[in-house]
């Protein structure tokens, strides 16, 4: 079903006028939501008007999203967004660098602020300051796709090959960067909105991107920059359109041009290491994850607050090992094995890895049309990890990989942990999982090949048990335990079983065995070196 969306140019503090206009239009058109480009507030924001907005006297008539523009947010607004609250009812701050999926299924990628060239490495830390770094743009490439891209800066040379020319004085005031051009070329958004720094409106002809190797579809992007709201020149400051989530273009619109951006040769480069020691829960959905205090009509927590999403400013980028098209591998924070656990078997690092899908969804099923291809790449990562562990250990080690798929979860992920092959061959690993389930009075395991699980309507725990001793060949088994939402399932169940099997009960809780950034970085580098022959992302 098509969502009707309205976008406004910079409001620049004209809050009452802008939201009254929105209310009038919304009453007639019934929009799904609104987006504000550029600056919502002004540098000299009227304090009384701001108070009326925060108190609800100025009503926001529908869900409205905004990011930071070229000026910092007012301090009272910052206080609210920093504790995870909305500015007021229906007014949602996207964050400066974020990926958000609306209740209508529209995927919005936002990068606010202008490029700060003085920061040469690492993502920006503050969400409310009007500056971003080159690494912010690089990390957002991991979003992989977008229905709507929202940026403060223009993509450089977006006017190239276009009959929609800019006046010299207009082009002179536009802040455009190669980083935004690269981001647009990677995400291939259906709409790319920005803000005009002066009183003019710009809409380029649609442009098409080269199709990806695994698709014959030709992505189309429309770039639109809106004039400031209420400008004296009466340049266009509002834009309404319909959008069907995930709909592929049926044909290239007449008058379209080829993309003005050079195609990226490697859009999946790893984000560079950053000295970021944010709290990170690698084994559940708790730990350092900030809990958003939501009002009833607020959207659900977005990927900008999820510690498995690359768009989160607090993600530990130094722990990321490789990024694919639909998923990535990272080392586990507070790994169950230590770097010495498997040293005698030829593994000089813990080997406890996470395989994390890029889509911010609690189950594979919830990923919709992305489900099967995401599962296939995650399975390919799993198989590559299994092969690496077997080769590095000269077949002394096999592995278990497990997932918890719950509709009430936050962000699905798989945990991969090496285990001695003889434990698998003797049936002790399978028995360990079954006995622990019985002791906790959980439903029984069933051996079956669930594949992606897109047809599964229940919650489930799944474990793959794998070994290859080179003589008798590969032994592999998939065990599935289904349960309903009324079961209080232990999020540490998989780790608990493996801890008992390996005699590592003293390392059960990841918070107790967190390593230093230097130790984590050393383990990541050792893993990357060992994984090179199987890394299909390079």
Short mmCIF file of C-alpha atoms in Angstrom, two decimals:
data_model
loop_
_atom_site.label_atom_id
_atom_site.label_comp_id
_atom_site.label_asym_id
_atom_site.label_seq_id
_atom_site.Cartn_x
_atom_site.Cartn_y
_atom_site.Cartn_z
CA UNK A 1 0.00 0.00 0.00
CA UNK A 2 1.33 3.42 -0.94
CA UNK A 3 2.30 5.82 1.85
CA UNK A 4 1.58 9.49 1.19
CA UNK A 5 4.50 11.58 2.46
CA UNK A 6 5.12 15.32 2.72
CA UNK A 7 8.55 16.95 3.00
CA UNK A 8 9.28 20.52 4.14
CA UNK A 9 12.34 22.67 3.65
CA UNK A 10 14.18 24.26 6.57
CA UNK A 11 11.61 25.63 9.01
CA UNK A 12 14.19 27.89 10.70
CA UNK A 13 12.18 28.33 13.88
CA UNK A 14 8.82 29.16 12.26
CA UNK A 15 7.30 26.36 14.27
CA UNK A 16 3.74 27.55 14.77
CA UNK A 17 3.24 28.57 11.15
CA UNK A 18 4.79 25.40 9.74
CA UNK A 19 2.81 22.98 11.92
CA UNK A 20 -0.45 24.86 11.35
CA UNK A 21 0.14 24.55 7.60
CA UNK A 22 0.92 20.85 8.03
CA UNK A 23 -2.30 20.38 10.01
CA UNK A 24 -4.37 21.95 7.25
CA UNK A 25 -2.75 19.82 4.55
CA UNK A 26 -2.89 16.66 6.64
CA UNK A 27 -6.61 17.08 7.23
CA UNK A 28 -7.17 17.07 3.47
CA UNK A 29 -4.51 14.54 2.38
CA UNK A 30 -4.08 12.18 5.35
CA UNK A 31 -0.29 11.85 5.09
CA UNK A 32 1.51 8.86 6.61
CA UNK A 33 4.25 11.11 7.99
CA UNK A 34 6.24 14.28 7.35
CA UNK A 35 9.97 14.98 7.01
CA UNK A 36 11.71 18.29 7.65
CA UNK A 37 14.98 18.89 5.81
CA UNK A 38 17.70 21.23 7.07
CA UNK A 39 17.10 23.19 10.26
CA UNK A 40 13.90 22.87 12.27
CA UNK A 41 15.04 25.49 14.76
CA UNK A 42 16.80 28.82 14.25
CA UNK A 43 20.08 30.12 15.64
CA UNK A 44 18.20 32.73 17.68
CA UNK A 45 15.22 30.49 18.43
CA UNK A 46 12.40 32.31 20.26
CA UNK A 47 12.41 30.77 23.73
CA UNK A 48 8.69 31.31 24.29
CA UNK A 49 7.82 29.55 21.02
CA UNK A 50 10.14 26.67 21.93
CA UNK A 51 8.46 26.35 25.34
CA UNK A 52 5.05 26.15 23.70
CA UNK A 53 6.30 23.40 21.40
CA UNK A 54 7.82 21.37 24.24
CA UNK A 55 4.70 21.74 26.38
CA UNK A 56 2.39 20.67 23.56
CA UNK A 57 0.69 24.04 23.08
CA UNK A 58 2.02 24.00 19.51
CA UNK A 59 0.67 20.73 18.21
CA UNK A 60 2.49 18.56 15.67
CA UNK A 61 -0.41 17.04 13.68
CA UNK A 62 1.29 13.85 12.45
CA UNK A 63 4.49 11.85 12.90
CA UNK A 64 7.25 14.20 11.76
CA UNK A 65 10.92 13.28 11.40
CA UNK A 66 13.93 15.62 11.37
CA UNK A 67 17.68 15.52 11.70
CA UNK A 68 20.27 18.17 12.55
CA UNK A 69 20.95 20.81 9.88
CA UNK A 70 23.62 23.49 9.90
CA UNK A 71 23.05 24.79 13.43
CA UNK A 72 23.09 22.99 16.76
CA UNK A 73 19.84 21.93 18.38
CA UNK A 74 18.57 24.07 21.29
CA UNK A 75 19.82 22.85 24.65
CA UNK A 76 16.35 21.98 25.93
CA UNK A 77 15.75 19.85 22.85
CA UNK A 78 19.13 18.15 23.34
CA UNK A 79 18.18 17.27 26.92
CA UNK A 80 15.15 15.38 25.69
CA UNK A 81 16.70 13.52 22.79
CA UNK A 82 19.75 12.49 24.83
CA UNK A 83 17.54 10.51 27.22
CA UNK A 84 15.69 8.92 24.31
CA UNK A 85 12.50 10.98 24.43
CA UNK A 86 10.73 12.61 21.51
CA UNK A 87 10.89 16.39 21.35
CA UNK A 88 7.13 16.42 21.83
CA UNK A 89 4.26 14.24 20.71
CA UNK A 90 4.71 13.26 17.03
CA UNK A 91 8.06 15.06 16.65
CA UNK A 92 10.84 12.49 16.28
CA UNK A 93 14.56 13.27 16.07
CA UNK A 94 16.18 10.78 13.69
CA UNK A 95 19.63 11.33 15.09
CA UNK A 96 22.46 12.81 13.07
CA UNK A 97 23.47 9.43 11.61
CA UNK A 98 20.68 6.89 11.53
CA UNK A 99 18.67 4.24 9.75
CA UNK A 100 14.95 4.22 10.57
CA UNK A 101 12.11 2.03 9.37
CA UNK A 102 8.73 3.71 9.80
CA UNK A 103 5.53 1.90 10.73
CA UNK A 104 4.64 2.04 7.02
CA UNK A 105 7.79 0.09 6.16
CA UNK A 106 9.60 3.11 4.66
CA UNK A 107 13.37 2.94 5.21
CA UNK A 108 14.92 6.36 5.94
CA UNK A 109 18.69 6.85 6.08
CA UNK A 110 19.73 10.21 7.52
CA UNK A 111 23.06 12.03 7.76
CA UNK A 112 22.69 15.52 9.17
CA UNK A 113 25.21 18.30 9.55
CA UNK A 114 28.03 19.40 7.29
CA UNK A 115 31.35 17.59 6.73
CA UNK A 116 34.02 18.32 9.33
CA UNK A 117 37.31 17.78 7.49
CA UNK A 118 39.37 18.38 10.63
CA UNK A 119 38.43 14.92 11.95
CA UNK A 120 40.45 12.49 9.85
CA UNK A 121 39.36 9.20 11.45
CA UNK A 122 36.43 7.84 13.37
CA UNK A 123 32.73 8.63 13.52
CA UNK A 124 31.37 11.71 15.28
CA UNK A 125 30.20 11.20 18.86
CA UNK A 126 27.66 13.98 19.38
CA UNK A 127 24.25 13.45 17.79
CA UNK A 128 23.06 17.04 18.07
CA UNK A 129 26.01 19.04 16.72
CA UNK A 130 25.76 20.13 13.05
CA UNK A 131 28.92 18.32 11.91
CA UNK A 132 29.63 14.84 10.58
CA UNK A 133 32.78 13.02 9.54
CA UNK A 134 33.76 11.08 6.44
CA UNK A 135 33.51 7.91 8.53
CA UNK A 136 29.89 8.69 9.41
CA UNK A 137 29.08 8.52 5.71
CA UNK A 138 31.17 5.37 5.24
CA UNK A 139 29.43 3.55 8.09
CA UNK A 140 26.00 4.42 6.69
CA UNK A 141 26.90 2.57 3.49
CA UNK A 142 26.33 -0.54 5.57
CA UNK A 143 22.61 0.28 5.50
CA UNK A 144 22.79 -1.19 2.00
CA UNK A 145 19.61 0.45 0.70
CA UNK A 146 17.14 3.23 1.39
CA UNK A 147 13.74 4.37 0.28
CA UNK A 148 14.59 7.91 1.37
CA UNK A 149 18.04 9.42 1.92
CA UNK A 150 18.01 12.64 3.96
CA UNK A 151 21.18 14.74 4.06
CA UNK A 152 22.06 18.33 4.90
CA UNK A 153 24.83 18.46 2.30
CA UNK A 154 24.25 17.86 -1.40
CA UNK A 155 26.07 15.09 -3.25
CA UNK A 156 28.90 16.61 -5.27
CA UNK A 157 28.25 17.17 -8.98
CA UNK A 158 24.64 16.03 -8.72
CA UNK A 159 23.86 18.62 -11.41
CA UNK A 160 26.29 16.97 -13.87
CA UNK A 161 24.70 15.62 -17.07
CA UNK A 162 21.52 17.46 -16.14
CA UNK A 163 19.45 19.96 -18.08
CA UNK A 164 18.27 21.34 -14.72
CA UNK A 165 21.07 23.86 -14.31
CA UNK A 166 21.84 25.87 -11.22
CA UNK A 167 22.50 29.59 -11.39
CA UNK A 168 26.15 30.43 -10.61
CA UNK A 169 25.12 32.23 -7.42
CA UNK A 170 23.09 29.18 -6.34
CA UNK A 171 25.87 26.72 -7.04
CA UNK A 172 28.30 28.95 -5.14
CA UNK A 173 26.38 28.61 -1.85
CA UNK A 174 25.67 24.87 -2.05
CA UNK A 175 27.69 22.68 0.32
CA UNK A 176 28.31 19.44 -1.60
CA UNK A 177 30.69 16.57 -0.84
CA UNK A 178 32.06 13.43 -2.44
CA UNK A 179 31.15 11.53 0.74
CA UNK A 180 27.43 12.21 0.20
CA UNK A 181 27.78 11.34 -3.49
CA UNK A 182 29.38 8.00 -2.54
CA UNK A 183 26.62 7.36 -0.02
CA UNK A 184 23.91 8.04 -2.60
CA UNK A 185 25.67 5.85 -5.17
CA UNK A 186 25.89 2.99 -2.67
CA UNK A 187 22.39 3.13 -1.19
CA UNK A 188 20.64 4.00 -4.48
CA UNK A 189 17.71 5.65 -2.67
CA UNK A 190 14.44 6.17 -4.45
CA UNK A 191 14.34 9.75 -3.14
CA UNK A 192 17.25 11.85 -1.92
CA UNK A 193 16.14 15.01 -0.09
CA UNK A 194 18.37 17.87 0.93
CA UNK A 195 17.99 21.52 1.84
CA UNK A 196 18.74 24.63 -0.22
CA UNK A 197 20.92 27.18 1.61
CA UNK A 198 19.16 30.07 -0.14
CA UNK A 199 15.70 30.80 -1.51
CA UNK A 200 15.61 28.36 -4.40
CA UNK A 201 14.16 24.92 -5.16
CA UNK A 202 16.03 22.31 -7.17
CA UNK A 203 14.73 19.05 -8.59
CA UNK A 204 17.03 17.09 -10.83
CA UNK A 205 15.76 14.72 -13.50
CA UNK A 206 15.58 11.14 -12.19
CA UNK A 207 18.84 9.27 -12.67
CA UNK A 208 19.45 5.55 -12.86
CA UNK A 209 22.21 3.48 -11.29
CA UNK A 210 23.92 0.44 -12.80
CA UNK A 211 22.09 -2.73 -11.71
CA UNK A 212 23.81 -4.91 -9.12
CA UNK A 213 25.39 -8.20 -10.29
CA UNK A 214 22.62 -10.29 -8.70
CA UNK A 215 19.69 -8.22 -10.00
CA UNK A 216 18.39 -7.08 -13.34
CA UNK A 217 16.53 -4.14 -11.80
CA UNK A 218 17.71 -0.61 -12.56
CA UNK A 219 17.45 1.56 -9.41
CA UNK A 220 16.10 5.09 -9.95
CA UNK A 221 16.89 8.09 -7.71
CA UNK A 222 15.14 11.45 -7.59
CA UNK A 223 17.21 14.24 -5.98
CA UNK A 224 15.20 17.15 -4.56
CA UNK A 225 16.36 20.14 -2.54
CA UNK A 226 13.66 22.28 -0.95
CA UNK A 227 13.75 26.01 -0.35
CA UNK A 228 13.37 27.26 3.24
CA UNK A 229 9.79 27.24 4.50
CA UNK A 230 8.08 30.63 4.26
CA UNK A 231 10.78 32.14 2.02
CA UNK A 232 10.14 35.60 0.54
CA UNK A 233 10.84 34.42 -3.02
CA UNK A 234 7.97 31.92 -2.69
CA UNK A 235 10.26 29.17 -3.99
CA UNK A 236 8.89 25.66 -3.49
CA UNK A 237 9.32 24.61 0.13
CA UNK A 238 6.96 21.61 0.31
CA UNK A 239 6.91 18.39 -1.68
CA UNK A 240 4.30 15.61 -1.44
CA UNK A 241 4.55 12.18 -3.05
CA UNK A 242 3.40 8.57 -2.76
CA UNK A 243 5.79 5.72 -2.01
CA UNK A 244 5.22 1.96 -1.91
CA UNK A 245 7.83 0.30 0.35
CA UNK A 246 10.22 -1.95 -1.55
CA UNK A 247 8.53 -1.40 -4.90
CA UNK A 248 10.92 -1.81 -7.84
CA UNK A 249 10.67 0.66 -10.75
CA UNK A 250 8.64 -0.77 -13.61
CA UNK A 251 10.53 1.30 -16.18
CA UNK A 252 13.01 4.15 -16.46
CA UNK A 253 11.07 7.45 -16.44
CA UNK A 254 11.26 9.54 -19.65
CA UNK A 255 14.00 12.16 -19.50
CA UNK A 256 16.09 10.24 -16.97
CA UNK A 257 19.89 10.37 -17.13
CA UNK A 258 22.66 8.04 -16.08
CA UNK A 259 23.87 8.53 -12.51
CA UNK A 260 26.11 11.61 -12.14
CA UNK A 261 28.26 9.67 -9.68
CA UNK A 262 31.02 7.29 -10.60
CA UNK A 263 30.04 3.75 -9.57
CA UNK A 264 31.77 2.51 -6.45
CA UNK A 265 34.24 -0.31 -7.00
CA UNK A 266 34.09 -1.51 -3.39
CA UNK A 267 31.16 -0.12 -1.42
CA UNK A 268 31.72 -2.63 1.36
CA UNK A 269 35.06 -1.47 2.75
CA UNK A 270 35.39 -2.02 6.43
CA UNK A 271 34.83 1.01 8.62
CA UNK A 272 38.21 2.11 10.01
CA UNK A 273 39.00 1.33 13.65
CA UNK A 274 37.87 3.90 16.18
CA UNK A 275 38.71 4.25 19.85
CA UNK A 276 35.13 3.67 20.88
CA UNK A 277 34.54 1.90 24.17
CA UNK A 278 30.76 2.08 24.29
CA UNK A 279 28.83 -0.46 26.30
CA UNK A 280 27.93 -3.28 23.95
CA UNK A 281 25.84 -6.37 24.52
CA UNK A 282 27.15 -9.05 22.21
CA UNK A 283 25.19 -11.88 23.75
CA UNK A 284 21.69 -10.52 24.20
CA UNK A 285 19.67 -7.37 23.79
CA UNK A 286 20.47 -5.84 27.15
CA UNK A 287 23.79 -4.65 28.50
CA UNK A 288 24.72 -1.24 27.22
CA UNK A 289 21.74 -0.75 24.97
CA UNK A 290 19.96 2.48 25.75
CA UNK A 291 16.28 1.93 26.36
CA UNK A 292 14.13 4.52 24.70
CA UNK A 293 11.36 5.84 26.89
CA UNK A 294 8.59 5.94 24.35
CA UNK A 295 5.31 7.68 24.31
CA UNK A 296 2.40 5.70 23.04
CA UNK A 297 2.51 7.10 19.51
CA UNK A 298 6.29 7.15 19.15
CA UNK A 299 7.99 4.94 16.54
CA UNK A 300 9.91 1.89 17.79
CA UNK A 301 13.61 2.26 18.70
CA UNK A 302 15.63 2.63 15.53
CA UNK A 303 18.95 1.19 14.41
CA UNK A 304 20.74 4.33 15.64
CA UNK A 305 20.22 2.96 19.17
CA UNK A 306 20.83 -0.71 18.38
CA UNK A 307 24.27 -2.07 19.19
CA UNK A 308 24.13 -4.52 16.28
CA UNK A 309 23.48 -1.76 13.70
CA UNK A 310 26.37 -0.10 11.88
CA UNK A 311 24.44 3.19 11.90
CA UNK A 312 24.72 3.42 15.71
CA UNK A 313 27.27 6.06 16.68
CA UNK A 314 28.37 3.89 19.61
CA UNK A 315 29.08 0.72 17.65
CA UNK A 316 32.52 -0.76 18.38
CA UNK A 317 33.92 -0.48 14.86
CA UNK A 318 37.31 -1.92 15.86
CA UNK A 319 35.60 -5.29 16.45
CA UNK A 320 34.11 -5.57 12.96
CA UNK A 321 35.88 -8.23 10.90
CA UNK A 322 34.20 -8.15 7.49
CA UNK A 323 31.05 -6.74 5.91
CA UNK A 324 29.04 -8.47 3.20
CA UNK A 325 26.10 -7.25 1.15
CA UNK A 326 23.47 -8.25 3.71
CA UNK A 327 25.35 -9.17 6.89
CA UNK A 328 28.68 -8.85 8.67
CA UNK A 329 30.97 -10.65 11.12
CA UNK A 330 32.23 -9.18 14.37
CA UNK A 331 34.06 -10.63 17.35
CA UNK A 332 32.00 -11.12 20.50
CA UNK A 333 32.39 -8.67 23.35
CA UNK A 334 33.46 -10.71 26.36
CA UNK A 335 34.07 -13.94 24.39
CA UNK A 336 33.32 -17.28 26.02
CA UNK A 337 36.68 -18.85 25.05
CA UNK A 338 39.80 -16.87 25.91
CA UNK A 339 42.68 -16.43 23.42
CA UNK A 340 44.39 -19.38 25.18
CA UNK A 341 41.43 -21.79 25.22
CA UNK A 342 42.18 -23.36 21.83
CA UNK A 343 45.87 -22.42 21.52
CA UNK A 344 46.94 -26.08 21.74
CA UNK A 345 44.61 -26.84 18.83
CA UNK A 346 46.15 -24.15 16.63
CA UNK A 347 43.71 -21.29 17.25
CA UNK A 348 45.45 -18.25 18.73
CA UNK A 349 42.27 -16.17 19.24
CA UNK A 350 38.91 -16.93 20.94
CA UNK A 351 37.03 -17.65 17.70
CA UNK A 352 33.73 -16.52 19.27
CA UNK A 353 32.16 -14.60 16.38
CA UNK A 354 28.78 -13.00 15.71
CA UNK A 355 27.11 -13.14 12.29
CA UNK A 356 24.79 -10.14 12.19
CA UNK A 357 22.30 -9.25 9.43
CA UNK A 358 22.28 -5.64 8.28
CA UNK A 359 18.45 -5.36 8.40
CA UNK A 360 17.29 -4.21 11.83
CA UNK A 361 14.76 -6.98 12.43
CA UNK A 362 14.11 -9.50 15.25
CA UNK A 363 13.70 -12.51 12.94
CA UNK A 364 14.64 -13.59 9.43
CA UNK A 365 10.93 -13.78 8.61
CA UNK A 366 10.49 -10.10 9.51
CA UNK A 367 13.01 -9.10 6.81
CA UNK A 368 10.38 -9.59 4.11
CA UNK A 369 11.80 -9.69 0.61
CA UNK A 370 15.35 -9.47 2.01
CA UNK A 371 14.88 -12.61 4.13
CA UNK A 372 16.16 -15.36 1.85
CA UNK A 373 19.17 -13.53 0.46
CA UNK A 374 20.16 -12.36 3.95
CA UNK A 375 19.88 -15.90 5.30
CA UNK A 376 21.93 -17.28 2.41
CA UNK A 377 24.77 -14.85 3.05
CA UNK A 378 24.70 -15.51 6.80
CA UNK A 379 24.83 -19.25 6.07
CA UNK A 380 27.75 -18.63 3.73
CA UNK A 381 29.58 -16.78 6.52
CA UNK A 382 28.85 -19.70 8.88
CA UNK A 383 30.23 -22.24 6.43
CA UNK A 384 33.33 -20.10 5.88
CA UNK A 385 33.93 -19.87 9.64
CA UNK A 386 33.52 -23.64 9.99
CA UNK A 387 36.06 -24.27 7.23
CA UNK A 388 38.51 -21.83 8.79
CA UNK A 389 38.30 -23.40 12.25
CA UNK A 390 38.75 -26.90 10.84
CA UNK A 391 41.78 -25.89 8.77
CA UNK A 392 43.43 -23.81 11.51
CA UNK A 393 43.06 -26.63 14.05
CA UNK A 394 43.97 -29.43 11.63
CA UNK A 395 40.44 -30.80 12.18
CA UNK A 396 40.71 -30.86 15.97
CA UNK A 397 37.91 -28.31 16.27
CA UNK A 398 34.35 -28.21 15.03
CA UNK A 399 31.79 -25.54 15.89
CA UNK A 400 28.31 -24.72 17.12
CA UNK A 401 26.29 -21.81 15.75
CA UNK A 402 23.06 -20.80 17.46
CA UNK A 403 20.32 -18.21 17.11
CA UNK A 404 17.37 -17.01 19.18
CA UNK A 405 14.51 -15.98 16.89
CA UNK A 406 11.87 -14.08 18.87
CA UNK A 407 9.24 -11.76 17.48
CA UNK A 408 9.73 -9.55 20.53
CA UNK A 409 13.49 -9.37 19.98
CA UNK A 410 15.46 -6.37 18.74
CA UNK A 411 18.08 -7.46 16.20
CA UNK A 412 18.62 -11.09 15.22
CA UNK A 413 22.18 -12.48 15.26
CA UNK A 414 23.97 -15.84 15.23
CA UNK A 415 26.73 -16.81 17.66
CA UNK A 416 29.56 -19.02 16.41
CA UNK A 417 31.83 -20.81 18.93
CA UNK A 418 34.49 -23.47 18.22
CA UNK A 419 34.25 -26.74 20.19
CA UNK A 420 36.51 -29.82 20.17
CA UNK A 421 35.56 -32.26 17.41
CA UNK A 422 35.67 -35.27 19.73
CA UNK A 423 32.87 -33.76 21.87
CA UNK A 424 30.72 -33.56 18.75
CA UNK A 425 31.65 -37.02 17.49
CA UNK A 426 30.76 -38.57 20.85
CA UNK A 427 27.35 -36.87 20.82
CA UNK A 428 28.14 -34.84 23.93
CA UNK A 429 27.33 -31.47 22.36
CA UNK A 430 23.90 -32.59 21.18
CA UNK A 431 23.24 -34.18 24.56
CA UNK A 432 24.35 -31.03 26.35
CA UNK A 433 21.73 -28.90 24.60
CA UNK A 434 18.97 -31.48 25.08
CA UNK A 435 19.72 -32.03 28.78
CA UNK A 436 19.83 -28.31 29.53
CA UNK A 437 16.45 -27.90 27.81
CA UNK A 438 15.00 -30.78 29.86
CA UNK A 439 16.39 -29.37 33.11
CA UNK A 440 14.72 -26.04 32.38
CA UNK A 441 11.48 -27.73 31.31
CA UNK A 442 11.73 -26.23 27.85
CA UNK A 443 10.08 -27.82 24.79
CA UNK A 444 12.02 -30.66 23.18
CA UNK A 445 14.49 -30.23 20.34
CA UNK A 446 13.65 -31.61 16.91
CA UNK A 447 16.21 -32.40 14.25
CA UNK A 448 15.18 -30.69 11.02
CA UNK A 449 16.46 -28.37 8.28
CA UNK A 450 14.58 -25.15 8.94
CA UNK A 451 16.45 -23.16 6.27
CA UNK A 452 15.59 -19.42 6.48
CA UNK A 453 12.53 -20.00 8.66
CA UNK A 454 10.45 -17.48 6.70
CA UNK A 455 7.39 -19.70 7.16
CA UNK A 456 7.86 -20.02 10.91
CA UNK A 457 5.22 -18.21 12.96
CA UNK A 458 6.51 -19.28 16.38
CA UNK A 459 9.59 -18.19 18.29
CA UNK A 460 12.45 -20.67 18.25
CA UNK A 461 16.00 -21.48 19.32
CA UNK A 462 18.18 -23.17 16.72
CA UNK A 463 21.65 -24.67 16.90
CA UNK A 464 23.87 -26.05 14.15
CA UNK A 465 26.46 -28.60 15.31
CA UNK A 466 29.28 -29.19 12.81
CA UNK A 467 32.60 -31.02 12.56
CA UNK A 468 34.92 -32.39 9.88
CA UNK A 469 37.69 -34.75 10.96
CA UNK A 470 38.93 -35.25 7.35
CA UNK A 471 38.76 -39.04 7.69
CA UNK A 472 35.10 -39.88 8.21
CA UNK A 473 34.00 -36.61 6.67
CA UNK A 474 31.59 -33.90 7.74
CA UNK A 475 29.08 -34.51 10.51
CA UNK A 476 26.40 -31.85 10.72
CA UNK A 477 23.13 -31.57 12.60
CA UNK A 478 20.50 -28.85 13.02
CA UNK A 479 18.35 -28.87 16.16
CA UNK A 480 15.29 -26.64 16.56
CA UNK A 481 13.29 -25.84 19.69
CA UNK A 482 10.02 -23.99 19.11
CA UNK A 483 8.32 -22.07 21.90
CA UNK A 484 5.64 -19.42 22.32
CA UNK A 485 5.99 -15.90 23.66
CA UNK A 486 4.77 -16.94 27.12
CA UNK A 487 8.02 -18.88 27.77
CA UNK A 488 10.64 -16.86 29.62
CA UNK A 489 13.52 -18.08 27.49
CA UNK A 490 17.04 -17.66 28.88
CA UNK A 491 18.96 -15.42 26.45
CA UNK A 492 22.18 -17.03 27.74
CA UNK A 493 20.92 -20.57 27.02
CA UNK A 494 23.32 -21.30 24.13
CA UNK A 495 26.33 -19.77 25.84
CA UNK A 496 25.46 -21.57 29.08
CA UNK A 497 25.45 -24.99 27.38
CA UNK A 498 28.77 -24.41 25.60
CA UNK A 499 30.34 -23.03 28.80
CA UNK A 500 29.51 -26.27 30.60
CA UNK A 501 30.83 -28.39 27.72
CA UNK A 502 34.13 -26.50 27.63
CA UNK A 503 34.52 -26.20 31.41
CA UNK A 504 34.30 -22.42 31.16
CA UNK A 505 31.48 -21.71 33.62
CA UNK A 506 33.61 -18.95 35.15
CA UNK A 507 33.34 -17.12 31.79
CA UNK A 508 29.57 -17.55 31.46
CA UNK A 509 28.71 -13.87 31.77
CA UNK A 510 30.30 -11.74 29.06
CA UNK A 511 30.36 -8.70 31.34
CA UNK A 512 32.85 -10.51 33.59
CA UNK A 513 35.37 -11.22 30.82
CA UNK A 514 35.39 -8.02 28.74
CA UNK A 515 38.79 -7.40 27.20
CA UNK A 516 40.62 -4.12 26.70
CA UNK A 517 40.34 -2.38 23.32
CA UNK A 518 43.96 -3.36 22.62
CA UNK A 519 43.22 -7.04 23.35
CA UNK A 520 40.06 -6.97 21.24
CA UNK A 521 41.90 -5.33 18.37
CA UNK A 522 44.68 -7.93 18.54
CA UNK A 523 42.13 -10.77 18.39
CA UNK A 524 40.38 -9.14 15.43
CA UNK A 525 43.62 -8.84 13.49
CA UNK A 526 44.52 -12.47 14.19
CA UNK A 527 41.06 -13.55 13.07
CA UNK A 528 41.24 -11.51 9.85
CA UNK A 529 44.58 -13.06 8.96
CA UNK A 530 43.27 -16.59 9.55
CA UNK A 531 40.00 -15.89 7.72
CA UNK A 532 41.59 -14.42 4.58
CA UNK A 533 41.30 -17.58 2.43
CA UNK A 534 37.57 -17.80 3.14
CA UNK A 535 36.64 -14.09 3.19
CA UNK A 536 34.40 -13.64 0.16
CA UNK A 537 33.82 -9.92 0.86
CA UNK A 538 37.28 -8.72 -0.19
#
